[in-house]
Amino acid sequence: MYKSAIRSLLSATALLAIGVASPAIAGEYDGVTIDAKLIGGQQYEALYGRIAEWEAATGATVNIISKKNHFELDKEFKSDIAAGTTNWCVGSNHSSFAPQYPTLYTDLSAYVDADEIAGFVPAMIASSTIGGRLVMLPRAQFDVSVLYYQKSLFEDEANKTAFAAEYGYDLVPPLTLDQFRDQAIFFADPPNFYGTQYAGKDEGASGRFYEMVVANGGQMFNDDWTPAFNSDAGKEALQWFLDLYEAGAVPPGTTSYLWDELGAGFASGTIAINLDWPGWSGYFNDPESSKAAGNVGITVQPMGSAGIHTGWSGFHGFSVTENCANKDAAASLVSFLTSEASQIAESSGGSLPTRTAVWDVVVANAEGDEYRTMALNAFQEGATYAFAVPQTEYWIEASNLIFPEIQAAILGDKTVDEALQAASDAVDEMMRENGVY
Amino acid sequence: MRRKKIPTWFVLIFPALVILAAVVLVPLLFSLYSSFTPYKLTRPDTLFKWIGTFNYQKAINSAVFWAAFGRTVLLLTIALNLEMLLGLGLALLVSRVTRGQRALRTLMMFPMMFSPILVGFQFKFIFNDNVGLVNNALQSLGLTNEAIPWLVDKNLAMFSIIFAEMWSSTSVFAILILAGLFAIPQDPLEAAKVDGCTPWQTFRHITLPFLMPFIYIALAIRSLDVARAYDIVQIMTNGGPARRTELLWTLIGRTGYVDAKMGYANAMGYISIVMAIFFTIFFFRKLNAARSELGMAG
């Protein structure tokens, strides 16, 4: 109680200090209206509640003209670019989608102080810089997948003995992808219980494949953007998915699963180990929403055969359009929404910050909460292995060519070699058609 | 000099022509033009680059496109025929009901009131392999001990989509055929009874010919609907897995809006429209033939 009071006091003091240090000057943008297209969803609303503070401080008004998920926003942005209706000012952005809009957003480094930019985790600023232009500032919605597991399975003496006898090493949460596969197969008891599950479609499937290719020492593209995933590392990665599917260690419908189905799956208590995003940590341990609550372990994501951890990561951010009539005001809003105070407020809901200083506050706030501390330790270490999607505007298009071939191999329509060859040929043709090389 | 008077008929239809040109003709011509360009939504300048029939050639040489085309025709054939047979059966049964027929007719129209997106979500849940209603029921009844991957299996995925389509649209056939049944004059039916026709002979030679115009109208409407099937498939499987349920419009939608390749998507769209026109002409010819048989032509 005493500790928690001190913690609250510290947080409040930090918020106050940051609030005072805010760069906006009262009345600076009197009468200015900023049209914004933002990502919608319950977990994002808390931050938008703070917009009123920025409006009061600057005299400007924020008019949210669109609120959708990123897939829908993506379509809307593309239609806007096509129709030339890009004079709205602030848009939600995402590291996976950002490379697709090379002309839509302005270079924020011209509007935001270098000191302020230096406050973000450097890897995220690097991922937000496309073609030498800082196209977005990251908000406190950083994603890198870590390993969730059911603790009781690993504590069970019978499991320990049986596993050691079968596989010749101790049963502890997997350190490598090979161990992950062994354990998933060991725990599986279909159709009532499965060892693991994976995103089997859309960018979820290509992204998981991508991070495993990297973890196995390969890469998706060569420096000249020719496809490079049809390699030993790629084959090893795809074989991993196939092995789990063939052994019945994953639900048979996993190739039609995406994040919501996967989250619901682990929360149903029928999945032993699960590579998933930080945003689920609260949900998985909440007895209201999860049968695994109280039994959830979280550890850093495993390594591939090259000794590299998986770490496909992404983060949300805010951008300012090139055609915005008042880019200074828009950049001020983006700075405000990604400031330390905003990130502290947003990460109190469980999401991960993208500012170095805010990590310290989040860790201090978690003191005494064993589960949250375990989660944060895993996320912090996991974040050090994070890498963004390949920085090409054709990533999503390439992903749409790759994932059906991954599915074809998993479901047995093609061999691993045939599927990777077909995916590589299709991506190669697409890159050529787009004049990349 | 006398001013030339604008004909009244032209004045009357002019507003309609302007609206039609603005909302149909111009977008149609624009999309047709863009199908001859490498138009990419995120690169507006590509709209002005003429590449001739490249997109059409690419579509015609694409195995993925033709597989989607074939699947769409398959869906069209199976779904339309089954919906027609079930709709006919349903209409015949309902027409025999003497009490509560009005309530039954309203009930029959219920699925039509659901948005296709809702139908998609509903059947996505029903056919989910892990927590779905069907698998849980089959497992609880002891009929299977496996989690049947309804939305993944090569044949079952297409079956699930056809099932959802049928659930939502069989009543279109039933309602139209029921209207046809009510319109049948009673004299030939009574004459058939007097002449000693069996119920099957009466149905085959009197009822069915009378119903054919209604059936063809329903087929024409539904063939256009199914040929552009998108919502239900998009929600249930999004054309996957491994393109096993990829139809023309899920492929075209993804190419146009997700890959942003609108030029190529439009080329595929135009090839598909030709298919839709073919089906419409086919059914309308059949409709006219059926009407001629009944002396209703012209």
XYZ file of C-alpha atoms in Angstrom:
735
model
C 0.000 0.000 0.000
C 2.799 2.382 1.119
C 4.955 1.367 -1.859
C 2.112 1.829 -4.274
C 1.361 5.295 -2.879
C 5.013 6.289 -3.350
C 4.925 4.911 -6.874
C 1.775 6.869 -7.748
C 3.324 10.009 -6.292
C 6.499 9.484 -8.339
C 4.501 8.940 -11.530
C 2.378 11.991 -10.878
C 5.502 14.076 -10.265
C 7.030 12.789 -13.480
C 3.866 13.598 -15.392
C 3.749 17.085 -13.911
C 7.403 17.739 -14.753
C 6.946 16.538 -18.325
C 3.711 18.502 -18.662
C 5.482 21.696 -17.623
C 8.305 20.970 -20.084
C 5.862 20.597 -22.959
C 7.076 22.655 -25.942
C 3.624 23.947 -27.004
C 3.056 27.628 -26.286
C -0.420 28.724 -25.214
C -2.472 30.065 -28.104
C 0.290 29.309 -30.601
C -2.123 27.798 -33.110
C -5.320 29.714 -32.361
C -8.026 28.932 -34.883
C -6.065 26.135 -36.591
C -7.991 22.901 -37.263
C -6.027 19.680 -37.655
C -7.860 16.918 -39.538
C -6.684 13.510 -38.358
C -7.157 9.904 -39.457
C -6.416 7.695 -36.475
C -6.407 4.035 -35.616
C -9.544 3.093 -33.684
C -9.978 0.554 -30.900
C -10.472 0.446 -27.168
C -6.778 0.142 -26.372
C -5.972 3.345 -28.299
C -8.704 5.572 -26.885
C -6.943 6.525 -23.642
C -4.349 8.474 -25.587
C -6.938 10.299 -27.668
C -8.517 11.471 -24.418
C -5.396 13.616 -23.917
C -5.895 15.521 -27.181
C -8.114 18.031 -25.313
C -5.042 19.045 -23.260
C -3.091 19.859 -26.431
C -6.056 21.787 -27.825
C -6.285 23.827 -24.616
C -2.550 24.517 -24.617
C -2.274 25.577 -28.267
C -5.697 26.939 -29.178
C -5.936 24.523 -32.115
C -8.762 22.063 -32.714
C -8.351 18.429 -33.694
C -10.995 17.032 -36.013
C -10.833 13.232 -36.186
C -12.274 12.475 -39.628
C -11.600 8.744 -39.706
C -11.097 6.072 -37.067
C -10.455 2.528 -38.339
C -8.068 -0.385 -37.924
C -4.782 -0.236 -39.822
C -5.886 -2.549 -42.630
C -8.877 -0.305 -43.338
C -6.835 2.882 -42.909
C -4.303 1.464 -45.358
C -6.997 1.120 -48.018
C -8.273 4.621 -47.239
C -4.798 6.158 -47.482
C -4.232 4.471 -50.830
C -7.565 5.778 -52.108
C -6.656 9.271 -50.827
C -3.326 9.177 -52.632
C -5.096 8.046 -55.812
C -7.766 10.735 -55.525
C -5.312 13.454 -54.453
C -7.283 14.114 -51.251
C -4.352 14.162 -48.865
C -4.788 17.609 -47.349
C -5.755 16.183 -43.965
C -2.853 16.513 -41.549
C -2.172 13.736 -39.062
C -2.439 10.018 -39.745
C -1.835 6.886 -37.712
C 0.998 4.905 -39.187
C 2.615 1.514 -38.622
C 6.145 0.335 -39.315
C 4.851 -2.482 -41.539
C 2.688 -0.198 -43.657
C 4.837 2.961 -43.696
C 7.162 1.986 -46.592
C 4.145 1.809 -48.892
C 3.455 5.537 -48.833
C 6.655 7.109 -50.150
C 4.998 10.414 -51.088
C 2.233 10.781 -48.517
C 4.085 11.909 -45.397
C 6.525 14.704 -44.672
C 9.975 14.462 -43.100
C 9.337 15.190 -39.427
C 12.974 15.897 -38.644
C 12.379 19.372 -40.098
C 9.649 20.071 -37.530
C 10.753 18.224 -34.392
C 13.835 19.027 -32.273
C 16.751 16.621 -32.590
C 16.839 16.318 -28.763
C 13.272 15.139 -28.736
C 13.950 12.579 -31.460
C 16.944 11.342 -29.450
C 14.566 10.382 -26.628
C 13.133 7.491 -28.648
C 14.684 4.011 -28.809
C 17.197 4.445 -31.701
C 16.141 1.244 -33.526
C 12.612 2.624 -33.800
C 13.714 5.933 -35.199
C 15.788 3.943 -37.713
C 12.677 1.943 -38.704
C 10.655 5.155 -38.952
C 13.199 6.678 -41.315
C 12.404 5.660 -44.876
C 14.545 6.895 -47.735
C 16.338 9.225 -45.325
C 13.056 10.833 -44.187
C 11.627 10.511 -40.689
C 8.053 9.706 -41.693
C 6.587 9.040 -38.254
C 7.154 9.352 -34.529
C 6.494 6.095 -32.646
C 3.769 5.987 -29.970
C 3.709 3.628 -26.973
C 2.491 0.678 -29.015
C 5.600 -1.379 -29.644
C 5.211 -5.004 -30.632
C 7.677 -7.861 -30.546
C 6.531 -11.415 -29.932
C 7.707 -13.238 -26.838
C 6.990 -16.707 -25.558
C 3.898 -17.356 -23.457
C 3.560 -20.784 -21.849
C 1.471 -22.652 -19.304
C 3.688 -22.904 -16.227
C 2.042 -25.980 -14.775
C 3.031 -28.086 -17.788
C 6.698 -27.349 -17.153
C 6.406 -27.927 -13.397
C 4.697 -31.295 -13.715
C 7.121 -34.046 -12.626
C 5.603 -36.693 -14.902
C 6.013 -34.360 -17.894
C 9.620 -33.651 -16.925
C 10.515 -37.331 -16.674
C 8.694 -38.366 -19.845
C 10.147 -35.493 -21.857
C 13.725 -36.065 -20.704
C 13.401 -39.774 -21.511
C 12.059 -39.053 -25.015
C 14.174 -36.098 -26.078
C 17.288 -36.390 -23.933
C 17.242 -32.906 -22.386
C 15.407 -31.177 -19.549
C 11.936 -29.742 -19.965
C 12.284 -25.974 -19.575
C 10.652 -23.228 -21.673
C 12.258 -23.536 -25.119
C 15.438 -21.637 -25.863
C 15.558 -22.619 -29.527
C 13.050 -23.184 -32.306
C 14.025 -26.877 -32.378
C 13.193 -27.206 -28.679
C 9.976 -25.283 -29.322
C 9.002 -27.889 -31.952
C 9.925 -30.852 -29.712
C 7.898 -29.487 -26.812
C 4.887 -28.534 -28.917
C 4.757 -32.056 -30.316
C 5.282 -33.529 -26.830
C 2.414 -31.559 -25.244
C -0.073 -32.004 -28.095
C -3.146 -34.119 -27.455
C -5.515 -33.247 -30.318
C -8.361 -32.365 -30.591
C -8.522 -31.258 -26.956
C -5.079 -29.783 -26.412
C -2.414 -28.475 -28.772
C 1.294 -27.856 -28.331
C 1.233 -24.505 -30.072
C -0.403 -22.505 -32.878
C 0.757 -19.933 -35.390
C -0.627 -17.152 -37.551
C -1.366 -18.939 -40.797
C -2.468 -16.197 -43.144
C -1.839 -12.676 -44.408
C 1.150 -10.748 -43.137
C 0.944 -12.815 -39.941
C 2.176 -15.902 -41.811
C 4.790 -14.061 -43.899
C 5.993 -12.167 -40.826
C 6.470 -15.294 -38.733
C 8.264 -16.945 -41.656
C 10.424 -13.829 -42.072
C 11.589 -13.798 -38.459
C 12.423 -17.503 -38.574
C 14.406 -17.080 -41.785
C 16.437 -14.371 -40.012
C 16.784 -16.502 -36.863
C 18.160 -19.313 -39.046
C 20.781 -16.966 -40.478
C 19.045 -16.061 -43.724
C 17.327 -12.999 -45.116
C 14.217 -12.227 -47.117
C 15.888 -10.050 -49.719
C 19.361 -9.424 -51.041
C 20.736 -5.887 -51.076
C 19.397 -5.355 -54.605
C 15.922 -6.523 -53.387
C 16.021 -9.805 -55.274
C 14.269 -12.453 -53.153
C 16.682 -14.368 -50.904
C 14.309 -16.508 -48.829
C 14.489 -19.547 -51.117
C 17.569 -20.632 -49.186
C 18.557 -23.259 -46.619
C 17.421 -20.891 -43.865
C 14.080 -20.424 -45.627
C 13.579 -24.138 -46.159
C 14.410 -24.822 -42.512
C 11.876 -22.187 -41.440
C 9.087 -23.524 -43.632
C 9.862 -27.109 -42.591
C 9.331 -26.018 -38.965
C 5.760 -24.932 -39.725
C 5.149 -28.097 -41.719
C 6.547 -30.426 -39.008
C 4.228 -28.952 -36.389
C 1.230 -29.226 -38.694
C 1.956 -32.795 -39.768
C 2.490 -33.899 -36.161
C -0.912 -32.498 -35.180
C 0.798 -30.171 -32.692
C -1.197 -27.181 -33.961
C -4.971 -26.862 -34.451
C -5.863 -28.035 -37.986
C -7.401 -24.648 -38.704
C -4.260 -22.710 -37.832
C -3.723 -21.653 -41.464
C -6.907 -19.610 -41.163
C -5.944 -18.030 -37.831
C -4.779 -14.489 -37.238
C -4.124 -12.569 -34.022
C -7.637 -12.647 -32.555
C -8.020 -16.397 -33.061
C -4.544 -17.001 -31.634
C -5.218 -14.831 -28.580
C -8.540 -16.569 -27.978
C -6.795 -19.938 -28.440
C -4.180 -19.440 -25.721
C -6.772 -17.852 -23.437
C -8.953 -20.961 -23.861
C -6.248 -22.913 -22.012
C -5.841 -25.423 -24.837
C -2.419 -24.262 -26.066
C 0.849 -25.110 -24.277
C 3.321 -22.600 -25.752
C 2.558 -19.573 -27.830
C 4.635 -16.914 -29.562
C 2.543 -13.761 -29.221
C 2.490 -9.981 -28.811
C 2.882 -7.983 -25.561
C -0.640 -6.560 -25.828
C -2.078 -9.945 -24.820
C -0.196 -10.224 -21.517
C -2.941 -8.636 -19.407
C -5.691 -10.518 -21.208
C -4.007 -13.905 -20.783
C -3.653 -13.454 -17.030
C -7.113 -12.032 -16.420
C -9.459 -14.676 -14.945
C -12.389 -12.881 -16.598
C -11.015 -13.494 -20.073
C -8.590 -16.407 -19.815
C -8.675 -19.958 -18.528
C -4.866 -19.841 -18.394
C -4.935 -16.955 -15.877
C -2.589 -17.495 -12.934
C -0.704 -20.150 -14.886
C 0.944 -17.952 -17.527
C 4.709 -17.823 -17.872
C 6.414 -15.325 -20.169
C 9.974 -15.567 -21.396
C 12.127 -14.256 -24.200
C 11.442 -15.601 -27.714
C 13.556 -18.571 -28.901
C 16.583 -18.625 -31.192
C 16.884 -20.146 -34.635
C 19.659 -22.417 -35.853
C 21.978 -19.422 -36.364
C 21.748 -18.486 -32.683
C 19.681 -15.403 -33.555
C 16.419 -14.755 -31.725
C 13.206 -14.259 -33.665
C 12.145 -10.627 -33.404
C 9.839 -9.479 -36.194
C 8.607 -6.297 -34.682
C 6.333 -3.452 -35.443
C 5.121 -0.307 -33.816
C 2.461 2.298 -34.256
C 3.207 5.938 -34.851
C 1.842 9.225 -36.095
C 2.741 11.013 -39.317
C 2.084 14.413 -40.892
C 1.017 14.615 -44.522
C 3.073 16.500 -47.093
C -0.047 18.432 -48.145
C -1.058 19.543 -44.648
C -1.722 23.287 -44.594
C -0.182 23.762 -41.152
C 2.602 21.244 -40.705
C 4.020 23.016 -37.635
C 0.770 22.581 -35.736
C 0.382 18.995 -36.966
C 3.951 18.141 -35.930
C 3.272 19.710 -32.532
C 0.271 17.397 -32.114
C 2.353 14.376 -33.141
C 5.072 15.386 -30.666
C 2.454 15.706 -27.957
C 0.901 12.304 -28.689
C 4.321 10.637 -28.585
C 5.731 12.667 -25.677
C 6.941 11.085 -22.440
C 3.741 12.075 -20.644
C 1.591 10.532 -23.388
C 3.688 7.372 -23.469
C 3.509 6.994 -19.680
C -0.267 7.374 -19.856
C -0.643 4.970 -22.773
C 1.693 2.290 -21.443
C -0.185 2.216 -18.138
C -2.722 0.143 -20.110
C -0.098 -2.559 -20.708
C 1.328 -1.550 -24.088
C 5.068 -1.026 -24.525
C 6.707 2.391 -24.815
C 9.074 3.480 -27.554
C 10.906 6.098 -25.467
C 13.914 5.030 -23.444
C 12.998 7.097 -20.368
C 9.453 5.759 -20.261
C 10.730 2.181 -19.990
C 12.257 3.137 -16.604
C 8.947 4.534 -15.375
C 7.039 1.461 -16.570
C 9.485 -0.896 -14.871
C 9.327 1.128 -11.618
C 5.527 1.052 -11.707
C 5.535 -2.732 -12.063
C 7.575 -3.230 -8.890
C 5.829 -5.648 -6.550
C 3.663 -7.082 -9.312
C 5.348 -10.424 -10.035
C 3.495 -11.153 -13.286
C 3.956 -7.681 -14.775
C 7.649 -7.694 -13.801
C 8.151 -11.080 -15.461
C 6.364 -9.794 -18.559
C 8.368 -6.583 -18.720
C 11.664 -8.424 -18.303
C 10.749 -10.661 -21.247
C 9.555 -7.731 -23.364
C 12.645 -5.663 -22.555
C 15.015 -8.428 -23.522
C 12.815 -9.391 -26.478
C 12.913 -5.799 -27.708
C 16.705 -5.900 -27.928
C 16.409 -8.592 -30.617
C 13.682 -6.750 -32.532
C 13.925 -6.027 -36.234
C 11.400 -4.337 -38.527
C 9.981 -5.602 -41.786
C 12.175 -5.206 -44.885
C 12.215 -1.524 -45.752
C 10.650 -1.718 -49.180
C 7.346 -0.241 -50.249
C 6.619 -3.637 -51.812
C 6.743 -5.612 -48.551
C 2.961 -6.027 -48.236
C 2.698 -6.953 -51.918
C 5.537 -9.461 -51.494
C 3.896 -10.783 -48.331
C 0.665 -11.391 -50.268
C 2.606 -13.499 -52.746
C 4.536 -15.406 -50.083
C 1.862 -16.416 -47.578
C -0.325 -18.503 -49.949
C 2.784 -20.530 -50.826
C 3.606 -21.003 -47.131
C 0.061 -22.276 -46.662
C 0.383 -24.550 -49.708
C 3.480 -26.187 -48.192
C 1.905 -26.532 -44.737
C -1.240 -28.119 -46.164
C 0.708 -30.461 -48.424
C -0.390 -28.953 -51.756
C 3.285 -28.327 -52.569
C 6.620 -29.480 -51.226
C 8.750 -27.000 -49.274
C 11.061 -26.614 -52.272
C 8.196 -26.084 -54.737
C 6.446 -23.566 -52.512
C 9.553 -21.474 -51.894
C 10.500 -21.574 -55.566
C 6.987 -20.424 -56.552
C 7.013 -17.644 -53.931
C 10.490 -16.519 -54.952
C 9.562 -16.461 -58.666
C 6.380 -14.491 -57.961
C 8.190 -11.919 -55.812
C 10.968 -11.645 -58.396
C 8.405 -10.984 -61.156
C 6.616 -8.412 -58.995
C 9.855 -6.555 -58.201
C 10.814 -6.490 -61.892
C 7.378 -5.247 -62.905
C 7.642 -2.450 -60.367
C 11.000 -1.468 -61.796
C 12.918 -2.199 -58.593
C 15.657 -3.853 -60.654
C -34.425 33.371 -86.525
C -36.396 30.687 -84.780
C -34.652 28.900 -81.980
C -34.534 25.170 -82.402
C -36.674 23.550 -79.719
C -35.107 20.817 -77.609
C -37.341 17.741 -77.868
C -39.428 17.151 -74.747
C -38.351 13.520 -74.465
C -34.721 14.640 -74.306
C -35.453 17.262 -71.641
C -37.217 14.639 -69.593
C -34.480 12.029 -69.712
C -31.559 14.491 -69.612
C -31.218 14.602 -65.772
C -31.267 10.816 -65.665
C -28.634 10.668 -68.407
C -26.393 13.097 -66.538
C -26.657 11.103 -63.308
C -26.077 7.818 -65.118
C -23.071 9.237 -66.925
C -21.611 10.577 -63.658
C -22.094 7.484 -61.524
C -21.874 4.682 -64.099
C -20.431 5.667 -67.444
C -17.506 7.843 -66.338
C -16.226 5.410 -63.651
C -16.678 2.570 -66.115
C -14.672 4.309 -68.844
C -12.079 5.432 -66.304
C -11.601 1.918 -64.965
C -11.485 0.556 -68.529
C -8.784 3.092 -69.404
C -6.824 2.352 -66.222
C -6.796 -1.351 -67.101
C -4.445 -0.389 -69.951
C -2.046 1.356 -67.543
C 0.168 0.095 -64.663
C -2.010 2.248 -62.347
C -0.952 1.859 -58.728
C -3.033 3.657 -56.106
C 0.006 4.835 -54.192
C 1.663 6.212 -57.340
C -0.917 8.410 -59.124
C 1.570 9.267 -61.921
C 1.346 5.651 -63.171
C -2.170 6.433 -64.459
C -0.681 8.267 -67.414
C 1.563 5.464 -68.619
C -0.023 3.456 -71.444
C 1.011 -0.221 -71.464
C -1.510 -1.568 -73.948
C -2.915 -4.997 -73.202
C -0.123 -5.978 -70.786
C -2.520 -6.376 -67.820
C -4.941 -8.452 -69.887
C -2.136 -10.661 -71.168
C -0.833 -11.043 -67.633
C -4.273 -12.080 -66.363
C -4.832 -14.450 -69.279
C -1.438 -16.087 -68.664
C -1.911 -16.240 -64.884
C -2.655 -19.671 -63.440
C -3.833 -17.987 -60.225
C -6.412 -15.933 -62.140
C -7.779 -18.896 -64.076
C -7.920 -21.048 -60.959
C -9.966 -18.308 -59.273
C -12.093 -18.044 -62.420
C -12.701 -21.802 -62.431
C -13.575 -21.772 -58.731
C -16.041 -18.930 -59.259
C -17.759 -20.877 -62.070
C -17.805 -23.970 -59.843
C -19.342 -21.993 -56.986
C -21.828 -20.463 -59.395
C -22.862 -23.827 -60.816
C -23.167 -25.712 -57.544
C -24.660 -22.918 -55.440
C -27.185 -21.831 -58.071
C -28.421 -25.336 -58.810
C -28.685 -26.361 -55.177
C -30.359 -23.084 -54.228
C -32.793 -23.562 -57.098
C -33.666 -27.142 -56.106
C -34.007 -26.307 -52.418
C -35.921 -23.105 -53.180
C -38.300 -25.052 -55.414
C -38.827 -27.690 -52.742
C -39.338 -25.067 -50.068
C -41.805 -23.119 -52.220
C -43.792 -26.293 -53.040
C -43.976 -27.203 -49.355
C -44.972 -23.715 -48.231
C -47.603 -23.471 -50.976
C -49.319 -26.521 -49.453
C -49.523 -24.995 -46.007
C -52.995 -23.749 -45.292
C -52.534 -22.212 -41.831
C -49.744 -19.815 -40.885
C -48.418 -19.548 -44.419
C -47.919 -15.817 -44.087
C -45.773 -16.310 -40.971
C -43.788 -19.020 -42.762
C -43.155 -16.733 -45.710
C -41.861 -14.027 -43.387
C -39.711 -16.554 -41.579
C -38.322 -17.768 -44.880
C -37.119 -14.266 -45.692
C -35.143 -13.931 -42.456
C -31.748 -14.977 -43.869
C -32.125 -12.388 -46.636
C -32.278 -9.683 -43.988
C -28.773 -10.476 -42.702
C -25.881 -8.510 -44.159
C -23.489 -10.863 -46.020
C -20.722 -9.745 -43.667
C -22.730 -10.945 -40.667
C -23.467 -14.216 -42.450
C -19.720 -14.591 -43.047
C -18.882 -14.060 -39.358
C -21.694 -16.353 -38.275
C -20.499 -19.271 -40.421
C -16.840 -18.557 -39.678
C -17.685 -19.250 -36.046
C -19.992 -22.169 -36.775
C -17.300 -23.908 -38.870
C -14.324 -23.005 -36.645
C -12.290 -26.165 -36.115
C -11.530 -25.534 -32.434
C -14.447 -23.703 -30.839
C -17.000 -24.004 -33.656
C -20.551 -25.184 -33.197
C -20.416 -27.967 -35.804
C -17.289 -29.658 -34.468
C -18.459 -29.360 -30.878
C -21.788 -30.901 -31.801
C -20.162 -33.737 -33.766
C -17.695 -34.437 -30.946
C -20.374 -34.278 -28.242
C -22.554 -36.702 -30.194
C -19.597 -39.049 -30.467
C -19.672 -38.915 -34.273
C -16.036 -37.901 -34.506
C -13.056 -37.532 -32.251
C -11.227 -35.170 -34.567
C -11.281 -31.432 -35.058
C -12.530 -31.271 -38.657
C -10.871 -28.302 -40.413
C -13.984 -27.060 -42.201
C -12.437 -23.825 -43.403
C -9.083 -25.351 -44.341
C -9.708 -28.700 -46.039
C -9.572 -28.642 -49.840
C -13.199 -29.699 -50.336
C -14.778 -28.764 -47.021
C -13.718 -25.096 -47.274
C -15.583 -24.668 -50.556
C -18.490 -26.664 -49.128
C -18.650 -24.344 -46.087
C -18.771 -21.273 -48.318
C -21.441 -22.804 -50.547
C -23.415 -23.748 -47.430
C -23.275 -20.159 -46.142
C -24.275 -18.798 -49.566
C -27.175 -21.234 -49.728
C -28.324 -20.411 -46.222
C -28.461 -16.740 -46.987
C -29.975 -16.894 -50.479
C -32.105 -20.009 -50.994
C -35.080 -17.948 -49.870
C -34.620 -15.664 -52.921
C -35.506 -18.658 -55.073
C -38.222 -19.820 -52.708
C -39.981 -16.448 -52.645
C -39.852 -15.963 -56.415
C -40.971 -19.514 -57.137
C -43.738 -19.195 -54.563
C -44.951 -16.106 -56.417
C -44.928 -18.254 -59.564
C -46.920 -20.994 -57.850
C -49.588 -18.509 -56.818
C -49.800 -17.271 -60.407
C -50.497 -20.723 -61.919
C -54.068 -20.943 -63.209
C -56.015 -23.753 -61.574
C -57.806 -24.973 -64.769
C -54.943 -26.994 -66.287
C -54.182 -28.550 -62.899
C -57.795 -29.609 -62.458
C -57.945 -30.884 -66.059
C -54.828 -32.951 -65.393
C -56.451 -34.432 -62.310
C -59.586 -35.330 -64.306
C -57.435 -36.910 -67.026
C -55.768 -39.095 -64.376
C -52.268 -37.592 -64.372
C -49.973 -38.657 -61.542
C -48.724 -35.870 -59.244
C -45.275 -36.168 -60.855
C -46.773 -35.851 -64.387
C -48.760 -32.802 -63.265
C -45.653 -31.219 -61.762
C -43.379 -32.087 -64.692
C -45.706 -31.051 -67.532
C -47.850 -28.291 -66.026
C -46.420 -26.762 -62.856
C -42.750 -26.695 -63.868
C -43.228 -25.094 -67.298
C -45.321 -22.401 -65.628
C -42.597 -21.861 -63.029
C -39.671 -21.744 -65.475
C -39.863 -17.993 -66.192
C -39.740 -17.331 -62.449
C -36.873 -19.772 -61.986
C -34.861 -18.132 -64.762
C -35.444 -14.672 -63.313
C -34.204 -15.947 -59.939
C -31.243 -17.639 -61.648
C -30.317 -14.453 -63.509
C -30.459 -12.334 -60.353
C -28.531 -14.839 -58.252
C -25.958 -15.616 -60.957
C -24.940 -11.944 -60.927
C -24.874 -12.048 -57.134
C -22.777 -15.200 -56.865
C -20.452 -14.251 -59.729
C -19.420 -11.253 -57.679
C -19.353 -13.166 -54.385
C -17.029 -11.330 -52.054
C -18.248 -10.477 -48.559
C -18.990 -13.950 -47.232
C -15.816 -15.461 -48.701
C -13.685 -12.530 -47.588
C -14.817 -12.958 -43.992
C -14.843 -16.760 -43.850
C -11.564 -17.618 -45.578
C -10.280 -14.510 -47.407
C -9.666 -16.796 -50.382
C -7.361 -19.089 -48.455
C -5.754 -21.160 -47.249
C -3.289 -21.678 -50.083
C -5.812 -20.031 -52.470
C -8.135 -23.013 -52.023
C -11.190 -20.751 -51.880
C -9.843 -17.850 -53.900
C -12.630 -16.454 -56.085
C -12.379 -13.766 -58.717
C -13.460 -10.934 -56.473
C -11.350 -11.811 -53.442
C -8.356 -11.945 -55.792
C -9.341 -8.705 -57.534
C -10.116 -6.952 -54.233
C -6.743 -7.874 -52.752
C -4.875 -6.929 -55.928
C -6.632 -3.575 -56.174
C -6.802 -2.390 -52.601
C -4.131 -4.249 -50.635
C -1.472 -4.522 -53.345
C -2.755 -1.177 -54.722
C -2.412 -2.509 -58.318
C -5.654 -1.028 -59.586
C -4.756 -1.245 -63.282
C -4.224 -4.995 -63.129
C -7.246 -5.463 -60.845
C -9.443 -3.590 -63.336
C -8.216 -5.771 -66.207
C -9.166 -8.882 -64.249
C -12.470 -7.193 -63.384
C -13.300 -6.595 -67.032
C -12.596 -10.201 -67.949
C -14.930 -11.215 -65.102
C -17.616 -8.807 -66.250
C -17.591 -10.544 -69.624
C -18.353 -13.742 -67.740
C -21.232 -12.093 -65.882
C -22.645 -10.740 -69.165
C -22.413 -14.227 -70.669
C -24.450 -15.729 -67.826
C -27.032 -12.961 -68.008
C -27.526 -13.414 -71.759
C -27.715 -17.188 -71.300
C -30.427 -16.983 -68.651
C -32.430 -14.323 -70.449
C -32.466 -16.414 -73.624
C -33.717 -19.335 -71.557
C -36.286 -17.049 -69.956
C -37.571 -15.894 -73.335
C -37.719 -19.479 -74.592
C -39.737 -20.474 -71.528
C -42.073 -17.513 -71.980
C -42.560 -18.411 -75.670
C -43.505 -21.940 -74.673
C -46.249 -20.478 -72.492
C -47.360 -18.064 -75.195
C -46.075 -15.094 -73.147
C -43.339 -13.972 -75.549
C -43.117 -10.468 -76.907
